[in-house]
CSV table of C-alpha atoms and ligand atoms in Angstrom, one decimal:
chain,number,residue,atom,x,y,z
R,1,UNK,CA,6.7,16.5,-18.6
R,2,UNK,CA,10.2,14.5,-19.0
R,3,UNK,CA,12.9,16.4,-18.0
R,4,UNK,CA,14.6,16.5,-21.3
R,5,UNK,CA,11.5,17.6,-22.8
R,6,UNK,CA,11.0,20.8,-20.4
R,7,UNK,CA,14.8,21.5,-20.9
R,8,UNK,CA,15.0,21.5,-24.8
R,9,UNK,CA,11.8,23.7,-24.4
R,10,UNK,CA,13.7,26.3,-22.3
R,11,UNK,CA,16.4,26.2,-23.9
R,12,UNK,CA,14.5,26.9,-27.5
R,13,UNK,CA,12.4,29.8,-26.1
R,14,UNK,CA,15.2,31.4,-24.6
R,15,UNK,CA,17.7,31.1,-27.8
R,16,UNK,CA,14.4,31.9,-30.4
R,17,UNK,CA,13.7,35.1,-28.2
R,18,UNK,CA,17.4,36.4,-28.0
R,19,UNK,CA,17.9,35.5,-31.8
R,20,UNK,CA,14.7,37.4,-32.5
R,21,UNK,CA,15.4,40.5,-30.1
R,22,UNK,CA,19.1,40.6,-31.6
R,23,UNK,CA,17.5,40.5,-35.2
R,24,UNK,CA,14.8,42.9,-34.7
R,25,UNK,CA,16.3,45.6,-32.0
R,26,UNK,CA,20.4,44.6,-32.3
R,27,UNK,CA,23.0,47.0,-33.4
R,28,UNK,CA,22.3,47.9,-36.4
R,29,UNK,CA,18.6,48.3,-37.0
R,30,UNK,CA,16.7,51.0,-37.7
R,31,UNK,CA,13.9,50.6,-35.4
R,32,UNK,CA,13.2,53.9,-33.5
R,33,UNK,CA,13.6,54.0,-30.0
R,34,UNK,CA,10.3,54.3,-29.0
R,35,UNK,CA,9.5,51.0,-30.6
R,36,UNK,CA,12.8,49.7,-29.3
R,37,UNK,CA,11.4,50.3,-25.8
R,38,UNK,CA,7.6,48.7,-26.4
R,39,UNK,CA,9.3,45.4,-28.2
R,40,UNK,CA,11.9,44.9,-25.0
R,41,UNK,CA,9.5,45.6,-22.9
R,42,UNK,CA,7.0,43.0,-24.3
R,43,UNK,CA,10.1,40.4,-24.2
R,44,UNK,CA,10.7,40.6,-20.5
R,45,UNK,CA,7.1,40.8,-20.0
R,46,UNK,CA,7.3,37.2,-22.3
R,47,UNK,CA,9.9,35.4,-20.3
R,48,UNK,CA,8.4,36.8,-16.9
R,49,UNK,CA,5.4,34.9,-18.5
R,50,UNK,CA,7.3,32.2,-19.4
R,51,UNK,CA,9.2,31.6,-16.1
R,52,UNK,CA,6.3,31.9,-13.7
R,53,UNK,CA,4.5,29.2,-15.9
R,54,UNK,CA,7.5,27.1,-15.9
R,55,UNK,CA,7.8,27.5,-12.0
R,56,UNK,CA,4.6,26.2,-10.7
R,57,UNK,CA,1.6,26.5,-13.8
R,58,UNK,CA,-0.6,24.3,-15.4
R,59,UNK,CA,-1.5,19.9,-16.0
R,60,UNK,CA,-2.9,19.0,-19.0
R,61,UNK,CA,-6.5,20.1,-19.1
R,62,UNK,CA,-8.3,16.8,-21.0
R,63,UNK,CA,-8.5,13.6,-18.6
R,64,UNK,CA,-7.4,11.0,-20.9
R,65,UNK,CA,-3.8,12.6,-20.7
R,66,UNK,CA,-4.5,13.2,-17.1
R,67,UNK,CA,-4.9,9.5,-15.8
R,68,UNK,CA,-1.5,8.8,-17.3
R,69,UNK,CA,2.2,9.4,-15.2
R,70,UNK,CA,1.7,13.0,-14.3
R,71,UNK,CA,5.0,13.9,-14.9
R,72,UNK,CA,4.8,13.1,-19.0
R,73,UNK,CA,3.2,16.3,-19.3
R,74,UNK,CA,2.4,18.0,-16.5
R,75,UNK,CA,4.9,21.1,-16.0
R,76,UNK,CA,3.6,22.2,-13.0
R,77,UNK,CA,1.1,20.7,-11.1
R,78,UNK,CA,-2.0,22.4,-10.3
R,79,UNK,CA,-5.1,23.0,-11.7
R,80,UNK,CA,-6.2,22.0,-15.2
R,81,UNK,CA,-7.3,25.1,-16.2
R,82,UNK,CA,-4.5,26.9,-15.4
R,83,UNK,CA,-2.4,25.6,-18.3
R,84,UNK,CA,-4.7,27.2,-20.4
R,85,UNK,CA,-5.0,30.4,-18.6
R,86,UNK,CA,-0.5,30.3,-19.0
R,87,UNK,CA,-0.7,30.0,-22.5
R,88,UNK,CA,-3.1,32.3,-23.2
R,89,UNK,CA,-1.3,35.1,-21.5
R,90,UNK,CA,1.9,33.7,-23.6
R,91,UNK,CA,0.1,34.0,-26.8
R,92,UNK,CA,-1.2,36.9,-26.5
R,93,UNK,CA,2.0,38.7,-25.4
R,94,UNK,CA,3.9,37.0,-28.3
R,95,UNK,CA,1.1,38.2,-31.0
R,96,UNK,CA,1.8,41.9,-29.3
R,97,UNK,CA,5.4,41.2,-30.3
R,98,UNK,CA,4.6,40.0,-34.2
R,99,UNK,CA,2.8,43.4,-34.4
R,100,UNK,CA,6.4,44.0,-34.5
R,101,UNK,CA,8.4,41.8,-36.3
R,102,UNK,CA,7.3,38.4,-37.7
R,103,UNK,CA,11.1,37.6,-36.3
R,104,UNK,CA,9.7,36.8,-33.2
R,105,UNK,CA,7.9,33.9,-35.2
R,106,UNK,CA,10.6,31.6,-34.1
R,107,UNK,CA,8.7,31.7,-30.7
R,108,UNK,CA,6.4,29.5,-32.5
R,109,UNK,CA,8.3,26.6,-32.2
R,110,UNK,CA,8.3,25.9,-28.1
R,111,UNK,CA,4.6,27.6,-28.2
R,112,UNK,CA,3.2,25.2,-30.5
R,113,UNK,CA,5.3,22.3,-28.8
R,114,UNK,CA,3.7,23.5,-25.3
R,115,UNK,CA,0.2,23.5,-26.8
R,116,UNK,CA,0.6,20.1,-27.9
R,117,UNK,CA,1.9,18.8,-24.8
R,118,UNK,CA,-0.4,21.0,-22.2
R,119,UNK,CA,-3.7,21.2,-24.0
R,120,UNK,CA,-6.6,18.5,-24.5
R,121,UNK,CA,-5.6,17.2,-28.7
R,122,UNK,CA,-8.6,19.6,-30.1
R,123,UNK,CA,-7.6,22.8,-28.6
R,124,UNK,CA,-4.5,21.8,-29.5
R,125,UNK,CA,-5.3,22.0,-32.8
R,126,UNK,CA,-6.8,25.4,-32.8
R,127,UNK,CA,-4.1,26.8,-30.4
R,128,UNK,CA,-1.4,25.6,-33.3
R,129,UNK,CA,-4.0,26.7,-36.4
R,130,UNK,CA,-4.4,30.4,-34.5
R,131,UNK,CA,-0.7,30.7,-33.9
R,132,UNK,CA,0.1,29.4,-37.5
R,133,UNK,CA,-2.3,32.5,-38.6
R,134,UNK,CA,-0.5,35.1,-36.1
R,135,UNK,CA,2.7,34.2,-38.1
R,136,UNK,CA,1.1,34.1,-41.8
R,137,UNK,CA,-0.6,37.3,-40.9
R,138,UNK,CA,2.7,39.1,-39.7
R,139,UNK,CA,5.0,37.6,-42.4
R,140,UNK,CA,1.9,39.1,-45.2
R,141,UNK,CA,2.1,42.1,-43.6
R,142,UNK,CA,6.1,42.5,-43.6
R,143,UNK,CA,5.5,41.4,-47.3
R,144,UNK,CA,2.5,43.3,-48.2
R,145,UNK,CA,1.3,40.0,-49.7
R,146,UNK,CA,-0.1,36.9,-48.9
R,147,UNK,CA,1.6,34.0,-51.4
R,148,UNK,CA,3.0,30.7,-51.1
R,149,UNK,CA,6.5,31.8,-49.1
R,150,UNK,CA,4.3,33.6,-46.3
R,151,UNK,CA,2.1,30.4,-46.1
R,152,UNK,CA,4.4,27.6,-46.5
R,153,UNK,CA,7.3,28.4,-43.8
R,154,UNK,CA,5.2,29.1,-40.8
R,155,UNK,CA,2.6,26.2,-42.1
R,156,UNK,CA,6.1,23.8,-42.4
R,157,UNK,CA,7.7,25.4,-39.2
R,158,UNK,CA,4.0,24.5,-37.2
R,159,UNK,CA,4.4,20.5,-38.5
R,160,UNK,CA,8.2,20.7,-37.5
R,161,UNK,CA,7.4,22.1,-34.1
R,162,UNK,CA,4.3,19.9,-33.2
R,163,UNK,CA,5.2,16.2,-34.4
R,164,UNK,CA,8.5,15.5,-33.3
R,165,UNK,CA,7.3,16.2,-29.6
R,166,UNK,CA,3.6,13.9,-30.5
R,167,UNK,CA,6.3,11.1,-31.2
R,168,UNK,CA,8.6,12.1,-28.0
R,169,UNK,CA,5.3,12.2,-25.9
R,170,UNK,CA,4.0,8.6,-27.4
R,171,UNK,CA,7.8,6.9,-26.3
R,172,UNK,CA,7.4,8.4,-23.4
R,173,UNK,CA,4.0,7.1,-22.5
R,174,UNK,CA,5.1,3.8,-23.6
R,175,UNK,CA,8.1,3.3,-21.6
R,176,UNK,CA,6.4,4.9,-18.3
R,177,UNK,CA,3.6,2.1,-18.6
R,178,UNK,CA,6.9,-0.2,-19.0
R,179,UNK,CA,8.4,0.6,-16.1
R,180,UNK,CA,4.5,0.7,-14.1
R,181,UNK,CA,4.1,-2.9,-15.1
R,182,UNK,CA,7.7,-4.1,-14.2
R,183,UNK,CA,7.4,-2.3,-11.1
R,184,UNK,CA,3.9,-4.9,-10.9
R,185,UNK,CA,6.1,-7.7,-12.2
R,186,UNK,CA,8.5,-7.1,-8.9
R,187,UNK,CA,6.3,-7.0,-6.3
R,188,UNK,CA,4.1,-9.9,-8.0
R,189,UNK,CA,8.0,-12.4,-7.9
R,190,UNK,CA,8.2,-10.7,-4.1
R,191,UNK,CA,4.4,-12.1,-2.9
R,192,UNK,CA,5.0,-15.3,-4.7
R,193,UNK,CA,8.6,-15.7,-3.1
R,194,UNK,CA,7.1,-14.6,0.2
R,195,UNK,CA,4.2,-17.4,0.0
R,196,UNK,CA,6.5,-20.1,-0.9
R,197,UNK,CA,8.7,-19.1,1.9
R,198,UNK,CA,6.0,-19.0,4.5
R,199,UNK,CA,4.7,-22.8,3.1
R,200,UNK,CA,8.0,-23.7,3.3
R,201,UNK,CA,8.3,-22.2,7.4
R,202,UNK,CA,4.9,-24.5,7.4
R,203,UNK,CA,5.9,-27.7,6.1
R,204,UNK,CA,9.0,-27.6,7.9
R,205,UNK,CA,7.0,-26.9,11.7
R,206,UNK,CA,4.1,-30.1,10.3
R,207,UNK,CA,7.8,-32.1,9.7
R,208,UNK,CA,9.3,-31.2,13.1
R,209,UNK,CA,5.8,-31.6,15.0
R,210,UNK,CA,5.2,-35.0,13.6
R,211,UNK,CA,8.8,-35.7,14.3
R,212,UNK,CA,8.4,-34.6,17.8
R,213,UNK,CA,5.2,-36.9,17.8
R,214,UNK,CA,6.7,-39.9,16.8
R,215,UNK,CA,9.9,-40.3,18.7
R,216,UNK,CA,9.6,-38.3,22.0
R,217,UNK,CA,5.8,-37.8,22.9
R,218,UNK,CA,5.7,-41.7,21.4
R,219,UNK,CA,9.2,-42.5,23.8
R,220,UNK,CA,7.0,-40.2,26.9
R,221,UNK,CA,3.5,-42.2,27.0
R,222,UNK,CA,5.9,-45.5,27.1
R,223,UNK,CA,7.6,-44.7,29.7
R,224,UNK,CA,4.6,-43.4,31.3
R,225,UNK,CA,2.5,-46.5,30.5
R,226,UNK,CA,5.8,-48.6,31.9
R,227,UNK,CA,6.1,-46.2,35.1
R,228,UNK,CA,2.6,-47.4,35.7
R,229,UNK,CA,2.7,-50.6,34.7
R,230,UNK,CA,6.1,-50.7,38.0
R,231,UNK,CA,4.1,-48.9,39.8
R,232,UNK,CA,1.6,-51.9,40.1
R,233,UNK,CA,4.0,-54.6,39.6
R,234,UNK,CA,6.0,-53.3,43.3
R,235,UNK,CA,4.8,-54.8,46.5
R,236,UNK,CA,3.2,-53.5,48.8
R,237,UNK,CA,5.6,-52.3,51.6
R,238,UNK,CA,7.8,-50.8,49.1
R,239,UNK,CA,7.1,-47.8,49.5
R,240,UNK,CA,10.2,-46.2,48.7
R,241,UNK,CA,10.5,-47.8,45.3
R,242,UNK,CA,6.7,-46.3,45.1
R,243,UNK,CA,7.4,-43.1,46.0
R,244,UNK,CA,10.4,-42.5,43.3
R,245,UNK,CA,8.3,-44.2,41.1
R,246,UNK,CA,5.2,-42.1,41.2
R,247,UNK,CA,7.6,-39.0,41.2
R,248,UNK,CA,9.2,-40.0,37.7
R,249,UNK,CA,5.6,-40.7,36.5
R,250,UNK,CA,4.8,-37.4,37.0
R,251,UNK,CA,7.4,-36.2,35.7
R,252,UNK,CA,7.3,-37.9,32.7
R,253,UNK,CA,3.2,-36.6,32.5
R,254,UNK,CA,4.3,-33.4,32.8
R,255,UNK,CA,7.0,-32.9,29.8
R,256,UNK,CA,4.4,-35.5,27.8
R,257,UNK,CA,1.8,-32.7,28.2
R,258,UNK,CA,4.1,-30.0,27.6
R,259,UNK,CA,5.6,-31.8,24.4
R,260,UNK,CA,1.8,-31.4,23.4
R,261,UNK,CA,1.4,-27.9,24.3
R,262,UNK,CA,5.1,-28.0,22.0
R,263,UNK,CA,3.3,-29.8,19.2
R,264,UNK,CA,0.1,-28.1,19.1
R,265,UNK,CA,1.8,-24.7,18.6
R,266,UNK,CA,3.9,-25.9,16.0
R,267,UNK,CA,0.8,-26.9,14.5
R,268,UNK,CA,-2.3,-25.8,15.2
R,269,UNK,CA,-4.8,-28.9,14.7
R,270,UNK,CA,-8.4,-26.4,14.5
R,271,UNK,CA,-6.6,-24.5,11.4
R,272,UNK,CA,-5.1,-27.9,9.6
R,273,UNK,CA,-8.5,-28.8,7.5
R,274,UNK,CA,-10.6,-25.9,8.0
R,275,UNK,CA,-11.1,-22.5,7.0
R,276,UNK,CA,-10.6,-19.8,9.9
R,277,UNK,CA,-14.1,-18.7,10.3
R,278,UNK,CA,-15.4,-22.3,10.5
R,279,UNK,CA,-12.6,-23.6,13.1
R,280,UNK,CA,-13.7,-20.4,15.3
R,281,UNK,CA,-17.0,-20.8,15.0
R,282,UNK,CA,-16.4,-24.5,16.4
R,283,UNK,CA,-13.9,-23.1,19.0
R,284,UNK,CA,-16.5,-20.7,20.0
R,285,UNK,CA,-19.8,-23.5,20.5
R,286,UNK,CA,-17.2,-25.3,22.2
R,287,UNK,CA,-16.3,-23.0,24.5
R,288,UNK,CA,-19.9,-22.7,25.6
R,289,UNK,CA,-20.6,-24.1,29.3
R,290,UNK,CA,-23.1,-24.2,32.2
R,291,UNK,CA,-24.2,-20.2,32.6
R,292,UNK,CA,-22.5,-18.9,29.8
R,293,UNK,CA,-23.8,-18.5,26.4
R,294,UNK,CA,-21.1,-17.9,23.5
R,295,UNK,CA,-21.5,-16.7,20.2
R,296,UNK,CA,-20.1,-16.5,17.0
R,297,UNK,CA,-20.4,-13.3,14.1
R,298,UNK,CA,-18.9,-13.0,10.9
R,299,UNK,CA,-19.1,-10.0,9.2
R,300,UNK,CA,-17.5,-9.5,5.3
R,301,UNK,CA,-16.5,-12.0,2.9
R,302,UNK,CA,-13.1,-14.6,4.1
R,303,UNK,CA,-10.2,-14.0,2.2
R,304,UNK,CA,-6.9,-15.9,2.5
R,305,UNK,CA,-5.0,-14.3,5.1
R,306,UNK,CA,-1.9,-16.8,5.4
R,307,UNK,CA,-1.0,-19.1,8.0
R,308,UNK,CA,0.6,-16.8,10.3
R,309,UNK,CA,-2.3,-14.2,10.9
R,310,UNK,CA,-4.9,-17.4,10.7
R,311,UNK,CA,-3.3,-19.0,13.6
R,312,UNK,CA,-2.6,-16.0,15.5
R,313,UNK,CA,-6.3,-14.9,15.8
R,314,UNK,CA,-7.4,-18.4,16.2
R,315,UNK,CA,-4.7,-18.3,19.7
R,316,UNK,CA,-6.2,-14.9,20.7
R,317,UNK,CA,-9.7,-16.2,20.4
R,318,UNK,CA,-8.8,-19.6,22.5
R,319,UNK,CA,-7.0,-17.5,25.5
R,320,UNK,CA,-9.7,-14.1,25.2
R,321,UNK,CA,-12.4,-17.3,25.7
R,322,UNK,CA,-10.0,-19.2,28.1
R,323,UNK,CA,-9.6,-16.0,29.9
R,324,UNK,CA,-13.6,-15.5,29.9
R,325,UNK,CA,-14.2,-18.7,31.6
R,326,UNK,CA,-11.3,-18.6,34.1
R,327,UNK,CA,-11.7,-15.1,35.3
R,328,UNK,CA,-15.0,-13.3,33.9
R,329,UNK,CA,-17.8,-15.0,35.5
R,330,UNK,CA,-19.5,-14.1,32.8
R,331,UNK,CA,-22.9,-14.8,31.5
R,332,UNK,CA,-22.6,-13.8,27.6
R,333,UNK,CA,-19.6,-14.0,24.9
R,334,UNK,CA,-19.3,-12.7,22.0
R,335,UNK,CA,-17.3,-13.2,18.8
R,336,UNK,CA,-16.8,-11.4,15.8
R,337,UNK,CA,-14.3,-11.9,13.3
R,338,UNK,CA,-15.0,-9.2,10.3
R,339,UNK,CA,-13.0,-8.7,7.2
R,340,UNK,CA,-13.0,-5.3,5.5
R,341,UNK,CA,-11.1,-3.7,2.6
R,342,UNK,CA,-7.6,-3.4,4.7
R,343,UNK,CA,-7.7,-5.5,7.6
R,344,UNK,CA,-9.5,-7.8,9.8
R,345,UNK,CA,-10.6,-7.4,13.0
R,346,UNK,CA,-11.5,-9.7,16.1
R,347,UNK,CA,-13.5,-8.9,18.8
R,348,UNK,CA,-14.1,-10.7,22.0
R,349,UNK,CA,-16.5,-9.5,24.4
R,350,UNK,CA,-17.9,-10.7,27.8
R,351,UNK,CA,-20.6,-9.3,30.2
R,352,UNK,CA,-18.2,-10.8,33.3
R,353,UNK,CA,-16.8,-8.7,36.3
R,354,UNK,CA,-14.1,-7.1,33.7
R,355,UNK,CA,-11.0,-5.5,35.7
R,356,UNK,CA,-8.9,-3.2,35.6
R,357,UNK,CA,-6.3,-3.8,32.4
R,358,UNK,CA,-4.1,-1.4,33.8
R,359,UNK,CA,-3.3,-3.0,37.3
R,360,UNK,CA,-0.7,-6.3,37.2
R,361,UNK,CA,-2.4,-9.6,37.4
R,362,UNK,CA,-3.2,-10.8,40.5
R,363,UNK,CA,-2.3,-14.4,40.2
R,364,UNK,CA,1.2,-14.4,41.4
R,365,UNK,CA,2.3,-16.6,38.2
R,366,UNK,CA,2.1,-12.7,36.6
R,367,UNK,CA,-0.8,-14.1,33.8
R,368,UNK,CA,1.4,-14.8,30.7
R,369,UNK,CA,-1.9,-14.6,28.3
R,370,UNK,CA,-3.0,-10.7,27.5
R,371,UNK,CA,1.2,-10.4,27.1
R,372,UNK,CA,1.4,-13.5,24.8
R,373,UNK,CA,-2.0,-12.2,22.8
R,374,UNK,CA,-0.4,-8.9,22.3
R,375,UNK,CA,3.1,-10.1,20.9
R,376,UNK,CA,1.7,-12.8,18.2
R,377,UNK,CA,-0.7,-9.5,17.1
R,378,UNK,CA,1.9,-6.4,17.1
R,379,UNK,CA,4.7,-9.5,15.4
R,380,UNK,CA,2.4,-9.2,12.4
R,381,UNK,CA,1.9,-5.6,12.3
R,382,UNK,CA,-1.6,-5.5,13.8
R,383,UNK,CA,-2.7,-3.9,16.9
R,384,UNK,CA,-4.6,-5.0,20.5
R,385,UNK,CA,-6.4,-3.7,22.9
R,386,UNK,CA,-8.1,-4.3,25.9
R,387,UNK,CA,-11.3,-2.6,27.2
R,388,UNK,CA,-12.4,-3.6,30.7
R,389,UNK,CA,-13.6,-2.1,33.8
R,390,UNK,CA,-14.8,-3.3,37.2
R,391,UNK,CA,-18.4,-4.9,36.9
R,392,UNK,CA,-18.2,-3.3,33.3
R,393,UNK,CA,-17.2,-6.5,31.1
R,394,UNK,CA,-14.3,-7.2,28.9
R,395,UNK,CA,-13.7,-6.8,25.5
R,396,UNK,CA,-10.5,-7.9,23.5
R,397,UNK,CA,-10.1,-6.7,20.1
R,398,UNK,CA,-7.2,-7.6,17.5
R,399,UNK,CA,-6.6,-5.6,14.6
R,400,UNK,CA,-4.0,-6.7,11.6
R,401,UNK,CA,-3.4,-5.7,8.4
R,402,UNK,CA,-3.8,-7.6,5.5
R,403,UNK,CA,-0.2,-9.6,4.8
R,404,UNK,CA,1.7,-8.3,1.7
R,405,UNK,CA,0.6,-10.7,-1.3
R,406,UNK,CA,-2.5,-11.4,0.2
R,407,UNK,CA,-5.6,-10.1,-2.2
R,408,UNK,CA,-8.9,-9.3,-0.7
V,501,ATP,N1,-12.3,-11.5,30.4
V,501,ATP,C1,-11.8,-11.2,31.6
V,501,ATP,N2,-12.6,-10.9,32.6
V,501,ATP,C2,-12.1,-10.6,33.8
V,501,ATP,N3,-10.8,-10.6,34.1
V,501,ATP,C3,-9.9,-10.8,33.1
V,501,ATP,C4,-10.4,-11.2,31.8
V,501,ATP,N4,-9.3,-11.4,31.0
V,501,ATP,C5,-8.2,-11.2,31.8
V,501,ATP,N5,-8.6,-10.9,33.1
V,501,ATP,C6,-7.7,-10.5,34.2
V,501,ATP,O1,-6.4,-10.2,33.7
V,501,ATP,C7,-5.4,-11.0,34.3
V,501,ATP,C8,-4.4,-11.3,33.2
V,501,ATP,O2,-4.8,-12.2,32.2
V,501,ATP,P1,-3.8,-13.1,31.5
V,501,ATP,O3,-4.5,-13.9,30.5
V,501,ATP,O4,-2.7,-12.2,31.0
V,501,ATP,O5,-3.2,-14.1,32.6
V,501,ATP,P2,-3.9,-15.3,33.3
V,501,ATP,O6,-5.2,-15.7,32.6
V,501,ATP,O7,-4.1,-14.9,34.8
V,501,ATP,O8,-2.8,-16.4,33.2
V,501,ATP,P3,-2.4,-17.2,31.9
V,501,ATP,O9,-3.2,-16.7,30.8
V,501,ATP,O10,-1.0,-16.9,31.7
V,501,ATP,O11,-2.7,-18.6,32.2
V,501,ATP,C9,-6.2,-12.2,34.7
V,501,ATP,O12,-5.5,-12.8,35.8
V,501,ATP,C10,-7.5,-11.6,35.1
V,501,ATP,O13,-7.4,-11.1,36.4
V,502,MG,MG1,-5.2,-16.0,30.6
């Protein structure tokens, strides 16, 4: 229930009941004292009711109301039933009280309001219809008569109570579903700024890596080709002139291969033109050799997961297999790329020697792969792990969320 709402309600029950109390058992009436007694006892019993309600009762009981913002009518939180079960006990307590005085029909006024805003729309209508007859009935007893004035104030005072808050409610409804769909608006402008940001980060590395192509790997395999071309050109007993010539060719080799390594990060060629899936199912057939067997699974349907988690699984997949054929000794390998609701997952498994993932490599070079592997997942949110034991096999598997903006 908006806040507003729930206060104007309060504030209405309280001011009806003291106005009511003050007309019916204030200075100056005649009531005896006995009565006096039942009717203030029935009024605390009424705001007790009131107040625990208030505190922690009832949602509206019919669904359609229900799938809307819970707060545009939902005092309480709870169970559905319970609404009903509140104002029950409130009518009943103030229909003790009309047995009284039809003064306390000013209650009618946040009672009819709650039934229209806590009960489904037809018991709604009955709840206000009943209520409207508890007042007629008391104001034709007071009277001793049942005309026109005993029907037309509480009949008046029901419409008065009931469609002003029908009209809040409807405003309200309308500018909560506002507010839902700006709220989708926002993070809609976010995805879309977040995709054009990340093609952006892509064109410019394709820019830089054919830049680096074209002026210092082109510049490197010139000098390499010249180096060579020396090399040939020197005679024989200069061997000096040799030796500091083969030393800057393979120098030269070197960065060349590591401008590649360079460029082939910056731009991964296996994901340029194909679809994830596809370019690790290729990577996988390639990667089969003498004595070992690879395979490729893929379980789900592909979604678009962005260039970032695409070419991070495809460089856990090529060191998991390098790592297979360098160290596993392994007979079978096997892939599986799956994408479910939330995330995907990849899974590389080997029947090789496995080891023991919790010892330091052995190679002295400290192994730079399982660390690398691990950092490209956990950058993007996702998870690894590694599952091997002695003479047990390997498996590697990568878990990441699907990116923000991405839809499955
Ligand atoms: N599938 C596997 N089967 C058996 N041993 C493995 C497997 N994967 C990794 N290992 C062991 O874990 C160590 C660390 O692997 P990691 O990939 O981090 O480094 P590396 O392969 O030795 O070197 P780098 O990847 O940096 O070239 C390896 O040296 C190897 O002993
Ligand atoms: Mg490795």
């Amino acid at each position: 229930m908006p806040p507003m709402l729930r206060h104007a309600l309060n504030g209405l029950f309280v001011s009806s009941l003291v106005a009511a109390l003050l007309v019916v058992i204030g200075p100056g009436t005649a009531v005896s004292s006995q009565d006096t007694s039942v009717v203030a006892a029935l009024s605390v019993l009424l705001a007790a009711t009131y107040a625990v309600g208030f505190a922690g009762p009832a949602r509206p009981a019919d669904s359609r109301r229900r799938e809307e913002p819970t707060e545009s009518v939902d005092t309480t939180g709870g169970n559905p039933g319970r609404a009903l079960r509140w104002l029950g006990a409130l009518t009943t307590v103030w229909a003790c009280l009309m047995a009284f005085s039809a003064e306390f029909g000013w209650l009618g006024f946040p009672l009819f309001a709650l039934y229209v805003l806590l009960l489904p729309p037809r018991l709604a209508v009955v709840a206000v219809a009943v209520g409207t007859a508890i007042v007629v009935a008391a104001k034709g007893a007071e009277a001793g008569t049942l005309g026109i004035p005993q029907l037309a104030g509480p009949l008046l005072g029901a419409l008065v109570s009931t469609l002003p808050v029908l009209g809040y409610q409807s405003l309200y409804r309308e500018s909560q579903a506002r507010k839902a769909l700006i709220a989708e608006l926002i993070v809609t402008r976010e995805a879309l700024a977040e995709s054009q940001r990340e093609a952006g980060r892509l064109a410019e590395r394709q820019r830089l890596a054919r830049e680096i192509h074209d002026t210092v790997a082109q510049g490197l395999s010139s000098v390499i080709m010249l180096l060579r071309a020396t090399y040939a050109a020197l005679p024989p007993d200069a061997s000096l002139a040799q030796e500091r010539t083969t030393a800057a060719t393979e120098v030269a080799t070197a960065n060349l291969a590591e401008c590649r390594r360079f460029l082939y990060e910056l731009s991964p060629p296996p994901l340029v033109e194909t679809p994830l899936p596809e370019a690790l199912r290729r990577l996988v057939d390639r990667s089969a050799e003498d004595g070992l067997s690879t395979a490729f699974h893929l379980h789900g349907e592909p979604y678009p997961l962005g260039a970032e988690c695409d070419v991070a699984l495809l460089r856990v997949t090529q060191e998991a297999l390098a790592n297979v054929r360098g160290h596993a000794h392994a007979e079978r390998c096997v892939v599986s790329l799956c994408y479910l609701d939330d995330r995907v997952t990849l899974d590389v498994f080997d029947d090789g020697k496995g080891f023991d993932p919790e010892l330091p490599p052995q190679d002295s070079r400290g192994g730079f792969g399982l660390f690398g592997m691990r950092q490209r997942i956990e950058e993007l949110d996702g998870a690894l792990t590694v599952e091997s034991a002695i003479g047990e096999g390997t498996a590697v598997a990568a878990s990441l969320p699907i990116p923000n903006g991405v839809t499955s």
